[in-house]
């Protein structure tokens, strides 16, 4: 008989358990607690969309669209893509579900996203993000609120130390057009010195050359004109309002004039929270304002600003959470009171106590095994004078509460 081949986990995916799962859950728990403080509503959107949702929102020539999306044709012949990020799907829902009536709409979500890229530390092909967005709010106060939310999240996760908020402005449409023209002229003058990737970007997405990591491009990118020379008065005032708001809220920031977003629908604020504690993958949380996105998807011109963060990366930075404690361990030391063990553990759980039942294996070894797990309290059940005997040992916790639960149990006694 042929040996059955054991299926293996697909490369770039992960099975999350134990300490990793506790870290993962801790990030989501803190995120949910903090978003409630800022009155953000939770939403859920589909895990896949029509391919055009992402192709139009992320740009046909972007690396994500051209190289990294998981796209397939379904049985109906439609082109479907697993979501590589959340913002496009939220923008689609805002249009198709008529959520304009709720503007300004403050929402968060989280879940798996998919990108076909080279797996490495903290980067997977199926990974998880938390996401926060404000739609229908053109005021700089919305940018400030999202940044303050992100700052508080990192602080409550205990990872703010060593994380820096880098901030830039992309200006309004007039600013961006003028700056783009100046950048193209600058890069054209150095065309013979640029890398192959940057030459391709010069035709399609010249702003992306500014954040090139290729050593051949760095001197040219570093000497490129800054956006400040092309800011309109309105764009400069918007950026000042954002930085003034951050200062008022006590959020530290630093200017990074080379922080850009390549697509034309991005406006004004762009930001990244970065650290040197993750090696080359230093971005912890990133986002910006995308006032032109919903219009590019066929909806009404609508302001938008948001950010996303990788759960795995955040989980790598936090302290290891403690495993959930067993508050009461119920040990059946005589098999004749198995039913009483079930009654006890069920009553404890219904009373809101985390309880575990040990009623298998050698009866003589069960008590010692339970002691080694160091529960807050240990209830041992045996038989004395044809009735259930009970021993309760409380190391930590409320003995009175446990005894109150036990006092209400209708014990059945031993059975043969």
mmCIF file of C-alpha atoms in Angstrom:
data_model
loop_
_atom_site.group_PDB
_atom_site.id
_atom_site.type_symbol
_atom_site.label_atom_id
_atom_site.label_comp_id
_atom_site.label_asym_id
_atom_site.label_seq_id
_atom_site.Cartn_x
_atom_site.Cartn_y
_atom_site.Cartn_z
ATOM 1 C CA UNK A 1 0.000 0.000 0.000
ATOM 2 C CA UNK A 2 1.400 3.367 -1.041
ATOM 3 C CA UNK A 3 2.314 5.694 1.772
ATOM 4 C CA UNK A 4 -0.037 8.670 2.032
ATOM 5 C CA UNK A 5 1.753 11.964 1.506
ATOM 6 C CA UNK A 6 1.118 14.288 4.468
ATOM 7 C CA UNK A 7 -0.121 17.719 3.322
ATOM 8 C CA UNK A 8 2.175 20.611 4.243
ATOM 9 C CA UNK A 9 1.422 24.227 5.005
ATOM 10 C CA UNK A 10 1.646 26.356 1.855
ATOM 11 C CA UNK A 11 4.751 28.543 1.697
ATOM 12 C CA UNK A 12 4.130 32.030 2.988
ATOM 13 C CA UNK A 13 1.267 31.016 5.283
ATOM 14 C CA UNK A 14 1.329 30.305 9.014
ATOM 15 C CA UNK A 15 -0.407 28.256 11.671
ATOM 16 C CA UNK A 16 -0.780 30.533 14.684
ATOM 17 C CA UNK A 17 -0.803 28.854 18.093
ATOM 18 C CA UNK A 18 0.551 29.126 21.626
ATOM 19 C CA UNK A 19 2.672 32.200 22.324
ATOM 20 C CA UNK A 20 2.255 33.475 18.753
ATOM 21 C CA UNK A 21 -1.515 33.298 19.051
ATOM 22 C CA UNK A 22 -1.480 35.066 22.418
ATOM 23 C CA UNK A 23 0.573 37.897 20.926
ATOM 24 C CA UNK A 24 -1.760 38.064 17.932
ATOM 25 C CA UNK A 25 -4.865 38.168 20.127
ATOM 26 C CA UNK A 26 -3.335 40.814 22.406
ATOM 27 C CA UNK A 27 -2.825 43.181 19.454
ATOM 28 C CA UNK A 28 -6.439 42.785 18.322
ATOM 29 C CA UNK A 29 -7.756 43.180 21.870
ATOM 30 C CA UNK A 30 -5.907 46.459 22.438
ATOM 31 C CA UNK A 31 -6.912 47.713 18.970
ATOM 32 C CA UNK A 32 -10.581 47.035 19.721
ATOM 33 C CA UNK A 33 -10.349 48.758 23.103
ATOM 34 C CA UNK A 34 -8.646 51.872 21.719
ATOM 35 C CA UNK A 35 -10.925 52.253 18.688
ATOM 36 C CA UNK A 36 -13.914 52.379 21.064
ATOM 37 C CA UNK A 37 -12.308 55.308 22.904
ATOM 38 C CA UNK A 38 -12.288 57.220 19.609
ATOM 39 C CA UNK A 39 -15.863 56.166 18.705
ATOM 40 C CA UNK A 40 -14.865 54.264 15.546
ATOM 41 C CA UNK A 41 -17.391 51.701 14.322
ATOM 42 C CA UNK A 42 -16.328 48.182 13.387
ATOM 43 C CA UNK A 43 -17.160 46.868 9.907
ATOM 44 C CA UNK A 44 -16.556 43.680 7.941
ATOM 45 C CA UNK A 45 -16.024 43.552 4.174
ATOM 46 C CA UNK A 46 -15.575 40.632 1.743
ATOM 47 C CA UNK A 47 -12.261 38.824 1.589
ATOM 48 C CA UNK A 48 -12.362 39.073 -2.224
ATOM 49 C CA UNK A 49 -13.552 41.708 -4.676
ATOM 50 C CA UNK A 50 -13.829 42.227 -8.415
ATOM 51 C CA UNK A 51 -10.252 42.650 -9.644
ATOM 52 C CA UNK A 52 -10.997 46.151 -10.920
ATOM 53 C CA UNK A 53 -11.546 47.414 -7.368
ATOM 54 C CA UNK A 54 -7.856 46.889 -6.569
ATOM 55 C CA UNK A 55 -6.437 47.495 -10.047
ATOM 56 C CA UNK A 56 -8.015 50.949 -10.220
ATOM 57 C CA UNK A 57 -7.368 51.904 -6.612
ATOM 58 C CA UNK A 58 -3.752 50.699 -6.403
ATOM 59 C CA UNK A 59 -2.691 51.560 -9.959
ATOM 60 C CA UNK A 60 -2.302 49.138 -12.866
ATOM 61 C CA UNK A 61 1.477 49.606 -12.873
ATOM 62 C CA UNK A 62 2.075 49.229 -9.139
ATOM 63 C CA UNK A 63 4.079 46.237 -7.907
ATOM 64 C CA UNK A 64 1.104 44.957 -5.928
ATOM 65 C CA UNK A 65 -1.213 44.909 -8.956
ATOM 66 C CA UNK A 66 1.331 43.744 -11.538
ATOM 67 C CA UNK A 67 3.195 41.153 -9.429
ATOM 68 C CA UNK A 68 1.600 40.393 -6.070
ATOM 69 C CA UNK A 69 -2.182 40.035 -6.310
ATOM 70 C CA UNK A 70 -3.864 36.657 -5.992
ATOM 71 C CA UNK A 71 -6.217 36.908 -8.985
ATOM 72 C CA UNK A 72 -8.299 34.121 -10.491
ATOM 73 C CA UNK A 73 -11.304 33.582 -12.720
ATOM 74 C CA UNK A 74 -14.307 32.140 -10.917
ATOM 75 C CA UNK A 75 -16.761 29.646 -12.411
ATOM 76 C CA UNK A 76 -18.872 32.457 -13.771
ATOM 77 C CA UNK A 77 -15.935 33.848 -15.727
ATOM 78 C CA UNK A 78 -15.473 36.915 -13.486
ATOM 79 C CA UNK A 79 -11.992 38.077 -12.484
ATOM 80 C CA UNK A 80 -11.746 37.918 -8.697
ATOM 81 C CA UNK A 81 -8.880 39.039 -6.428
ATOM 82 C CA UNK A 82 -8.178 38.191 -2.806
ATOM 83 C CA UNK A 83 -7.828 41.510 -1.023
ATOM 84 C CA UNK A 84 -4.217 42.777 -0.821
ATOM 85 C CA UNK A 85 -5.347 45.635 1.476
ATOM 86 C CA UNK A 86 -8.519 47.068 3.029
ATOM 87 C CA UNK A 87 -8.918 50.656 1.832
ATOM 88 C CA UNK A 88 -10.143 49.872 -1.692
ATOM 89 C CA UNK A 89 -12.824 47.484 -0.440
ATOM 90 C CA UNK A 90 -14.010 49.998 2.145
ATOM 91 C CA UNK A 91 -14.162 52.696 -0.554
ATOM 92 C CA UNK A 92 -16.174 50.342 -2.796
ATOM 93 C CA UNK A 93 -18.594 49.612 0.055
ATOM 94 C CA UNK A 94 -18.936 53.323 0.812
ATOM 95 C CA UNK A 95 -20.163 53.845 -2.759
ATOM 96 C CA UNK A 96 -22.208 50.690 -3.359
ATOM 97 C CA UNK A 97 -23.876 50.568 0.070
ATOM 98 C CA UNK A 98 -24.807 54.258 0.141
ATOM 99 C CA UNK A 99 -22.791 55.026 3.241
ATOM 100 C CA UNK A 100 -22.431 58.677 2.179
ATOM 101 C CA UNK A 101 -25.433 59.335 4.414
ATOM 102 C CA UNK A 102 -23.255 58.519 7.439
ATOM 103 C CA UNK A 103 -20.389 60.887 6.584
ATOM 104 C CA UNK A 104 -18.135 61.620 8.270
ATOM 105 C CA UNK A 105 -17.791 57.865 8.743
ATOM 106 C CA UNK A 106 -15.172 56.563 11.185
ATOM 107 C CA UNK A 107 -14.561 52.838 10.783
ATOM 108 C CA UNK A 108 -12.066 50.109 11.595
ATOM 109 C CA UNK A 109 -11.629 46.530 10.464
ATOM 110 C CA UNK A 110 -9.102 43.712 10.628
ATOM 111 C CA UNK A 111 -8.432 40.356 9.043
ATOM 112 C CA UNK A 112 -6.314 38.453 6.527
ATOM 113 C CA UNK A 113 -4.869 40.038 3.381
ATOM 114 C CA UNK A 114 -2.969 38.355 0.568
ATOM 115 C CA UNK A 115 0.105 39.289 -1.459
ATOM 116 C CA UNK A 116 2.341 37.012 -3.488
ATOM 117 C CA UNK A 117 5.756 38.209 -2.354
ATOM 118 C CA UNK A 118 8.915 36.629 -1.042
ATOM 119 C CA UNK A 119 8.251 35.364 2.494
ATOM 120 C CA UNK A 120 10.656 36.625 5.164
ATOM 121 C CA UNK A 121 10.640 37.544 8.851
ATOM 122 C CA UNK A 122 7.378 39.304 9.655
ATOM 123 C CA UNK A 123 6.171 39.070 6.036
ATOM 124 C CA UNK A 124 3.826 36.377 4.737
ATOM 125 C CA UNK A 125 1.707 35.754 1.658
ATOM 126 C CA UNK A 126 -1.341 35.522 3.866
ATOM 127 C CA UNK A 127 -0.900 38.021 6.668
ATOM 128 C CA UNK A 128 -3.181 40.134 8.835
ATOM 129 C CA UNK A 129 -3.821 43.843 9.143
ATOM 130 C CA UNK A 130 -5.689 46.243 11.362
ATOM 131 C CA UNK A 131 -7.127 49.218 9.508
ATOM 132 C CA UNK A 132 -8.698 52.568 10.463
ATOM 133 C CA UNK A 133 -10.361 55.029 8.071
ATOM 134 C CA UNK A 134 -12.306 58.293 8.134
ATOM 135 C CA UNK A 135 -14.434 58.938 5.024
ATOM 136 C CA UNK A 136 -16.160 62.182 4.122
ATOM 137 C CA UNK A 137 -14.038 64.452 6.345
ATOM 138 C CA UNK A 138 -11.875 66.903 4.343
ATOM 139 C CA UNK A 139 -10.630 68.760 7.436
ATOM 140 C CA UNK A 140 -7.063 68.283 8.753
ATOM 141 C CA UNK A 141 -8.632 67.399 12.115
ATOM 142 C CA UNK A 142 -9.442 63.962 10.670
ATOM 143 C CA UNK A 143 -5.743 63.347 9.915
ATOM 144 C CA UNK A 144 -4.879 64.433 13.445
ATOM 145 C CA UNK A 145 -7.466 62.129 15.010
ATOM 146 C CA UNK A 146 -6.215 59.092 13.091
ATOM 147 C CA UNK A 147 -2.600 59.836 13.980
ATOM 148 C CA UNK A 148 -3.419 60.338 17.655
ATOM 149 C CA UNK A 149 -5.374 57.063 17.584
ATOM 150 C CA UNK A 150 -2.346 55.283 16.094
ATOM 151 C CA UNK A 151 -0.013 56.857 18.642
ATOM 152 C CA UNK A 152 -2.204 55.781 21.556
ATOM 153 C CA UNK A 153 -2.507 52.270 20.128
ATOM 154 C CA UNK A 154 1.283 51.865 19.978
ATOM 155 C CA UNK A 155 1.630 53.239 23.512
ATOM 156 C CA UNK A 156 -1.006 50.905 24.929
ATOM 157 C CA UNK A 157 0.659 47.982 23.172
ATOM 158 C CA UNK A 158 3.853 49.005 24.985
ATOM 159 C CA UNK A 159 5.904 49.447 21.804
ATOM 160 C CA UNK A 160 5.987 53.226 21.346
ATOM 161 C CA UNK A 161 9.571 53.531 22.597
ATOM 162 C CA UNK A 162 11.911 53.494 19.635
ATOM 163 C CA UNK A 163 9.061 54.093 17.156
ATOM 164 C CA UNK A 164 9.140 57.397 15.248
ATOM 165 C CA UNK A 165 6.270 59.080 13.419
ATOM 166 C CA UNK A 166 7.573 60.335 10.064
ATOM 167 C CA UNK A 167 5.335 62.880 8.401
ATOM 168 C CA UNK A 168 5.172 64.592 5.019
ATOM 169 C CA UNK A 169 2.756 66.533 2.854
ATOM 170 C CA UNK A 170 1.933 65.670 -0.747
ATOM 171 C CA UNK A 171 0.040 68.928 -1.134
ATOM 172 C CA UNK A 172 -3.144 69.468 -3.108
ATOM 173 C CA UNK A 173 -3.638 68.645 -6.801
ATOM 174 C CA UNK A 174 -1.977 71.874 -7.982
ATOM 175 C CA UNK A 175 1.006 71.321 -5.699
ATOM 176 C CA UNK A 176 1.423 67.735 -6.798
ATOM 177 C CA UNK A 177 1.255 68.569 -10.506
ATOM 178 C CA UNK A 178 3.894 71.286 -10.203
ATOM 179 C CA UNK A 179 6.197 69.133 -8.085
ATOM 180 C CA UNK A 180 5.819 66.153 -10.406
ATOM 181 C CA UNK A 181 6.827 68.304 -13.387
ATOM 182 C CA UNK A 182 9.936 69.502 -11.530
ATOM 183 C CA UNK A 183 10.845 65.958 -10.481
ATOM 184 C CA UNK A 184 10.505 64.597 -14.011
ATOM 185 C CA UNK A 185 12.800 67.357 -15.305
ATOM 186 C CA UNK A 186 15.340 66.561 -12.573
ATOM 187 C CA UNK A 187 15.327 62.807 -13.198
ATOM 188 C CA UNK A 188 15.398 63.258 -16.994
ATOM 189 C CA UNK A 189 18.638 65.211 -16.555
ATOM 190 C CA UNK A 190 20.146 62.169 -14.774
ATOM 191 C CA UNK A 191 18.514 59.504 -16.925
ATOM 192 C CA UNK A 192 21.787 57.755 -17.726
ATOM 193 C CA UNK A 193 22.576 57.228 -14.037
ATOM 194 C CA UNK A 194 19.249 55.790 -12.854
ATOM 195 C CA UNK A 195 18.592 52.106 -12.128
ATOM 196 C CA UNK A 196 16.402 50.051 -14.465
ATOM 197 C CA UNK A 197 13.509 50.136 -11.992
ATOM 198 C CA UNK A 198 13.696 53.905 -11.690
ATOM 199 C CA UNK A 199 13.794 54.346 -15.450
ATOM 200 C CA UNK A 200 10.521 52.402 -15.628
ATOM 201 C CA UNK A 201 9.095 54.513 -12.812
ATOM 202 C CA UNK A 202 10.116 57.716 -14.581
ATOM 203 C CA UNK A 203 7.598 56.906 -17.303
ATOM 204 C CA UNK A 204 4.812 55.694 -15.027
ATOM 205 C CA UNK A 205 5.289 56.839 -11.426
ATOM 206 C CA UNK A 206 8.214 59.277 -10.989
ATOM 207 C CA UNK A 207 7.494 60.060 -7.315
ATOM 208 C CA UNK A 208 8.418 56.488 -6.436
ATOM 209 C CA UNK A 209 12.035 57.164 -7.425
ATOM 210 C CA UNK A 210 12.341 59.288 -4.281
ATOM 211 C CA UNK A 211 12.075 56.219 -2.016
ATOM 212 C CA UNK A 212 14.252 53.931 -4.171
ATOM 213 C CA UNK A 213 16.632 51.738 -2.160
ATOM 214 C CA UNK A 214 19.030 51.238 -5.088
ATOM 215 C CA UNK A 215 22.426 52.862 -4.284
ATOM 216 C CA UNK A 216 22.622 54.182 -7.845
ATOM 217 C CA UNK A 217 19.455 56.206 -7.323
ATOM 218 C CA UNK A 218 20.088 57.641 -3.878
ATOM 219 C CA UNK A 219 22.328 60.611 -4.794
ATOM 220 C CA UNK A 220 19.917 61.616 -7.564
ATOM 221 C CA UNK A 221 16.843 61.210 -5.354
ATOM 222 C CA UNK A 222 18.483 63.074 -2.467
ATOM 223 C CA UNK A 223 19.266 66.054 -4.704
ATOM 224 C CA UNK A 224 15.746 66.221 -6.175
ATOM 225 C CA UNK A 225 13.658 69.330 -5.448
ATOM 226 C CA UNK A 226 11.545 69.267 -2.266
ATOM 227 C CA UNK A 227 7.799 69.672 -2.393
ATOM 228 C CA UNK A 228 7.906 72.738 -0.118
ATOM 229 C CA UNK A 229 8.910 74.991 -3.022
ATOM 230 C CA UNK A 230 5.673 74.090 -4.828
ATOM 231 C CA UNK A 231 3.159 74.093 -1.968
ATOM 232 C CA UNK A 232 0.129 76.288 -2.521
ATOM 233 C CA UNK A 233 -0.918 78.497 0.385
ATOM 234 C CA UNK A 234 -3.887 76.187 0.998
ATOM 235 C CA UNK A 235 -1.702 73.067 1.065
ATOM 236 C CA UNK A 236 0.811 74.681 3.407
ATOM 237 C CA UNK A 237 -1.993 75.745 5.754
ATOM 238 C CA UNK A 238 -3.418 72.208 5.752
ATOM 239 C CA UNK A 239 -0.073 70.674 6.721
ATOM 240 C CA UNK A 240 0.460 73.279 9.441
ATOM 241 C CA UNK A 241 -2.967 72.494 10.876
ATOM 242 C CA UNK A 242 -2.027 68.810 11.048
ATOM 243 C CA UNK A 243 1.321 69.426 12.755
ATOM 244 C CA UNK A 244 -0.224 71.963 15.139
ATOM 245 C CA UNK A 245 -2.883 69.402 16.059
ATOM 246 C CA UNK A 246 -0.268 66.740 16.751
ATOM 247 C CA UNK A 247 1.690 69.171 18.910
ATOM 248 C CA UNK A 248 -1.458 70.023 20.869
ATOM 249 C CA UNK A 249 -2.183 66.322 21.405
ATOM 250 C CA UNK A 250 1.373 65.654 22.581
ATOM 251 C CA UNK A 251 2.275 63.372 19.654
ATOM 252 C CA UNK A 252 5.939 63.573 18.647
ATOM 253 C CA UNK A 253 6.699 63.647 14.909
ATOM 254 C CA UNK A 254 9.545 64.282 12.523
ATOM 255 C CA UNK A 255 9.476 65.591 8.961
ATOM 256 C CA UNK A 256 10.510 63.227 6.168
ATOM 257 C CA UNK A 257 10.402 65.204 2.934
ATOM 258 C CA UNK A 258 11.118 62.035 0.931
ATOM 259 C CA UNK A 259 8.080 60.139 2.181
ATOM 260 C CA UNK A 260 5.779 59.808 -0.840
ATOM 261 C CA UNK A 261 2.772 57.969 -2.228
ATOM 262 C CA UNK A 262 2.926 57.267 -5.945
ATOM 263 C CA UNK A 263 -0.729 57.347 -6.968
ATOM 264 C CA UNK A 264 -2.406 60.567 -8.045
ATOM 265 C CA UNK A 265 -5.393 60.265 -5.711
ATOM 266 C CA UNK A 266 -3.194 60.732 -2.638
ATOM 267 C CA UNK A 267 -3.319 64.245 -1.172
ATOM 268 C CA UNK A 268 -1.823 66.172 1.716
ATOM 269 C CA UNK A 269 -0.733 64.022 4.660
ATOM 270 C CA UNK A 270 1.440 60.913 4.279
ATOM 271 C CA UNK A 271 2.890 59.202 7.326
ATOM 272 C CA UNK A 272 4.723 56.154 8.651
ATOM 273 C CA UNK A 273 5.529 54.960 12.156
ATOM 274 C CA UNK A 274 8.971 53.334 11.816
ATOM 275 C CA UNK A 275 11.369 51.442 14.059
ATOM 276 C CA UNK A 276 14.805 49.874 13.794
ATOM 277 C CA UNK A 277 13.688 46.848 15.842
ATOM 278 C CA UNK A 278 12.400 44.900 12.821
ATOM 279 C CA UNK A 279 15.473 44.992 10.610
ATOM 280 C CA UNK A 280 14.814 45.996 7.016
ATOM 281 C CA UNK A 281 11.047 45.790 7.538
ATOM 282 C CA UNK A 282 10.996 48.914 9.679
ATOM 283 C CA UNK A 283 7.491 50.247 8.999
ATOM 284 C CA UNK A 284 5.101 49.477 11.855
ATOM 285 C CA UNK A 285 2.052 51.458 10.696
ATOM 286 C CA UNK A 286 1.491 53.628 7.625
ATOM 287 C CA UNK A 287 -1.170 55.635 5.858
ATOM 288 C CA UNK A 288 -2.228 58.942 4.420
ATOM 289 C CA UNK A 289 -4.963 61.039 2.868
ATOM 290 C CA UNK A 290 -6.564 59.774 -0.365
ATOM 291 C CA UNK A 291 -9.134 62.400 -1.334
ATOM 292 C CA UNK A 292 -9.237 61.223 -4.968
ATOM 293 C CA UNK A 293 -9.774 57.487 -4.392
ATOM 294 C CA UNK A 294 -13.565 57.233 -4.205
ATOM 295 C CA UNK A 295 -13.894 59.431 -7.285
ATOM 296 C CA UNK A 296 -11.503 57.133 -9.164
ATOM 297 C CA UNK A 297 -13.839 54.212 -8.386
ATOM 298 C CA UNK A 298 -16.819 56.018 -9.896
ATOM 299 C CA UNK A 299 -18.240 57.497 -6.708
ATOM 300 C CA UNK A 300 -18.735 61.139 -5.765
ATOM 301 C CA UNK A 301 -15.593 63.090 -4.943
ATOM 302 C CA UNK A 302 -15.108 62.248 -1.284
ATOM 303 C CA UNK A 303 -12.337 62.986 1.179
ATOM 304 C CA UNK A 304 -10.670 60.041 2.867
ATOM 305 C CA UNK A 305 -7.766 59.340 5.194
ATOM 306 C CA UNK A 306 -6.636 56.129 6.830
ATOM 307 C CA UNK A 307 -3.880 53.808 7.955
ATOM 308 C CA UNK A 308 -3.088 50.122 8.252
ATOM 309 C CA UNK A 309 -0.673 48.071 10.338
ATOM 310 C CA UNK A 310 0.484 44.477 10.139
ATOM 311 C CA UNK A 311 -0.686 42.417 13.104
ATOM 312 C CA UNK A 312 2.307 40.081 12.806
ATOM 313 C CA UNK A 313 4.783 42.952 12.978
ATOM 314 C CA UNK A 314 3.078 44.518 15.976
ATOM 315 C CA UNK A 315 2.927 41.115 17.670
ATOM 316 C CA UNK A 316 6.689 40.683 17.233
ATOM 317 C CA UNK A 317 7.289 43.898 19.189
ATOM 318 C CA UNK A 318 5.019 43.450 22.205
ATOM 319 C CA UNK A 319 5.937 41.652 25.410
ATOM 320 C CA UNK A 320 4.828 38.036 25.589
ATOM 321 C CA UNK A 321 1.308 37.920 27.064
ATOM 322 C CA UNK A 322 0.668 35.492 29.880
ATOM 323 C CA UNK A 323 -1.224 32.327 29.039
ATOM 324 C CA UNK A 324 -4.792 32.277 30.324
ATOM 325 C CA UNK A 325 -4.815 30.983 33.909
ATOM 326 C CA UNK A 326 -6.950 28.099 35.119
ATOM 327 C CA UNK A 327 -8.910 29.643 37.967
ATOM 328 C CA UNK A 328 -10.252 26.353 39.322
ATOM 329 C CA UNK A 329 -8.942 22.877 38.551
ATOM 330 C CA UNK A 330 -11.500 20.169 39.413
ATOM 331 C CA UNK A 331 -9.823 16.814 40.089
ATOM 332 C CA UNK A 332 -11.821 13.590 40.306
ATOM 333 C CA UNK A 333 -9.773 11.270 42.513
ATOM 334 C CA UNK A 334 -12.381 8.501 42.564
ATOM 335 C CA UNK A 335 -14.054 7.443 39.336
ATOM 336 C CA UNK A 336 -17.315 6.849 41.213
ATOM 337 C CA UNK A 337 -17.850 10.658 41.427
ATOM 338 C CA UNK A 338 -17.201 11.421 37.750
ATOM 339 C CA UNK A 339 -20.705 12.895 37.428
ATOM 340 C CA UNK A 340 -20.078 15.216 40.392
ATOM 341 C CA UNK A 341 -16.898 16.399 38.673
ATOM 342 C CA UNK A 342 -18.926 17.324 35.587
ATOM 343 C CA UNK A 343 -21.520 19.090 37.771
ATOM 344 C CA UNK A 344 -18.822 21.091 39.556
ATOM 345 C CA UNK A 345 -16.881 22.237 36.487
ATOM 346 C CA UNK A 346 -20.115 23.155 34.647
ATOM 347 C CA UNK A 347 -21.375 25.246 37.582
ATOM 348 C CA UNK A 348 -18.045 27.040 37.927
ATOM 349 C CA UNK A 349 -17.958 27.918 34.248
ATOM 350 C CA UNK A 350 -21.540 29.185 34.283
ATOM 351 C CA UNK A 351 -20.524 31.430 37.204
ATOM 352 C CA UNK A 352 -17.815 33.000 35.036
ATOM 353 C CA UNK A 353 -14.819 31.083 36.387
ATOM 354 C CA UNK A 354 -12.278 29.479 34.051
ATOM 355 C CA UNK A 355 -12.408 25.847 35.142
ATOM 356 C CA UNK A 356 -10.776 22.648 33.919
ATOM 357 C CA UNK A 357 -11.727 19.030 34.744
ATOM 358 C CA UNK A 358 -9.156 16.291 35.289
ATOM 359 C CA UNK A 359 -10.918 12.934 35.398
ATOM 360 C CA UNK A 360 -8.803 10.655 33.194
ATOM 361 C CA UNK A 361 -5.606 8.692 33.692
ATOM 362 C CA UNK A 362 -4.531 7.072 36.932
ATOM 363 C CA UNK A 363 -6.744 8.368 39.809
ATOM 364 C CA UNK A 364 -3.716 8.324 42.139
ATOM 365 C CA UNK A 365 -1.717 10.669 39.876
ATOM 366 C CA UNK A 366 -4.440 13.170 39.000
ATOM 367 C CA UNK A 367 -4.043 15.387 42.063
ATOM 368 C CA UNK A 368 -0.262 15.740 41.659
ATOM 369 C CA UNK A 369 -0.706 16.503 37.954
ATOM 370 C CA UNK A 370 -3.194 19.272 38.728
ATOM 371 C CA UNK A 371 -0.912 20.784 41.403
ATOM 372 C CA UNK A 372 1.926 21.049 38.852
ATOM 373 C CA UNK A 373 -0.229 23.245 36.606
ATOM 374 C CA UNK A 374 -0.383 25.790 39.480
ATOM 375 C CA UNK A 375 -4.068 26.794 39.208
ATOM 376 C CA UNK A 376 -5.530 29.636 41.245
ATOM 377 C CA UNK A 377 -7.668 27.083 43.093
ATOM 378 C CA UNK A 378 -7.919 23.301 43.189
ATOM 379 C CA UNK A 379 -11.055 21.325 44.031
ATOM 380 C CA UNK A 380 -10.506 17.616 44.692
ATOM 381 C CA UNK A 381 -13.461 15.215 44.671
ATOM 382 C CA UNK A 382 -13.385 11.744 46.209
ATOM 383 C CA UNK A 383 -15.643 9.448 48.236
ATOM 384 C CA UNK A 384 -16.163 9.368 52.024
ATOM 385 C CA UNK A 385 -18.998 7.433 53.721
ATOM 386 C CA UNK A 386 -20.749 6.876 50.400
ATOM 387 C CA UNK A 387 -20.921 10.636 49.746
ATOM 388 C CA UNK A 388 -18.828 12.995 47.696
ATOM 389 C CA UNK A 389 -15.892 14.361 49.676
ATOM 390 C CA UNK A 390 -14.576 17.780 48.717
ATOM 391 C CA UNK A 391 -11.247 19.461 49.344
ATOM 392 C CA UNK A 392 -10.819 23.064 48.161
ATOM 393 C CA UNK A 393 -7.413 24.690 48.109
ATOM 394 C CA UNK A 394 -7.270 28.344 47.017
ATOM 395 C CA UNK A 395 -3.874 29.838 46.227
ATOM 396 C CA UNK A 396 -5.070 32.967 44.454
ATOM 397 C CA UNK A 397 -8.577 34.269 43.959
ATOM 398 C CA UNK A 398 -11.866 34.623 45.783
ATOM 399 C CA UNK A 399 -12.474 31.536 47.935
ATOM 400 C CA UNK A 400 -15.889 32.818 49.009
ATOM 401 C CA UNK A 401 -17.052 33.088 45.396
ATOM 402 C CA UNK A 402 -15.929 29.545 44.615
ATOM 403 C CA UNK A 403 -17.508 28.157 47.791
ATOM 404 C CA UNK A 404 -20.766 29.952 46.964
ATOM 405 C CA UNK A 405 -20.915 28.153 43.608
ATOM 406 C CA UNK A 406 -20.113 24.795 45.183
ATOM 407 C CA UNK A 407 -22.741 25.334 47.860
ATOM 408 C CA UNK A 408 -25.469 25.497 45.216
ATOM 409 C CA UNK A 409 -24.557 22.209 43.491
ATOM 410 C CA UNK A 410 -26.865 19.232 43.984
ATOM 411 C CA UNK A 411 -24.192 16.587 44.477
ATOM 412 C CA UNK A 412 -25.140 13.129 43.272
ATOM 413 C CA UNK A 413 -22.641 11.064 45.264
ATOM 414 C CA UNK A 414 -20.772 7.939 44.185
ATOM 415 C CA UNK A 415 -22.020 5.552 41.552
ATOM 416 C CA UNK A 416 -20.805 2.053 40.718
#
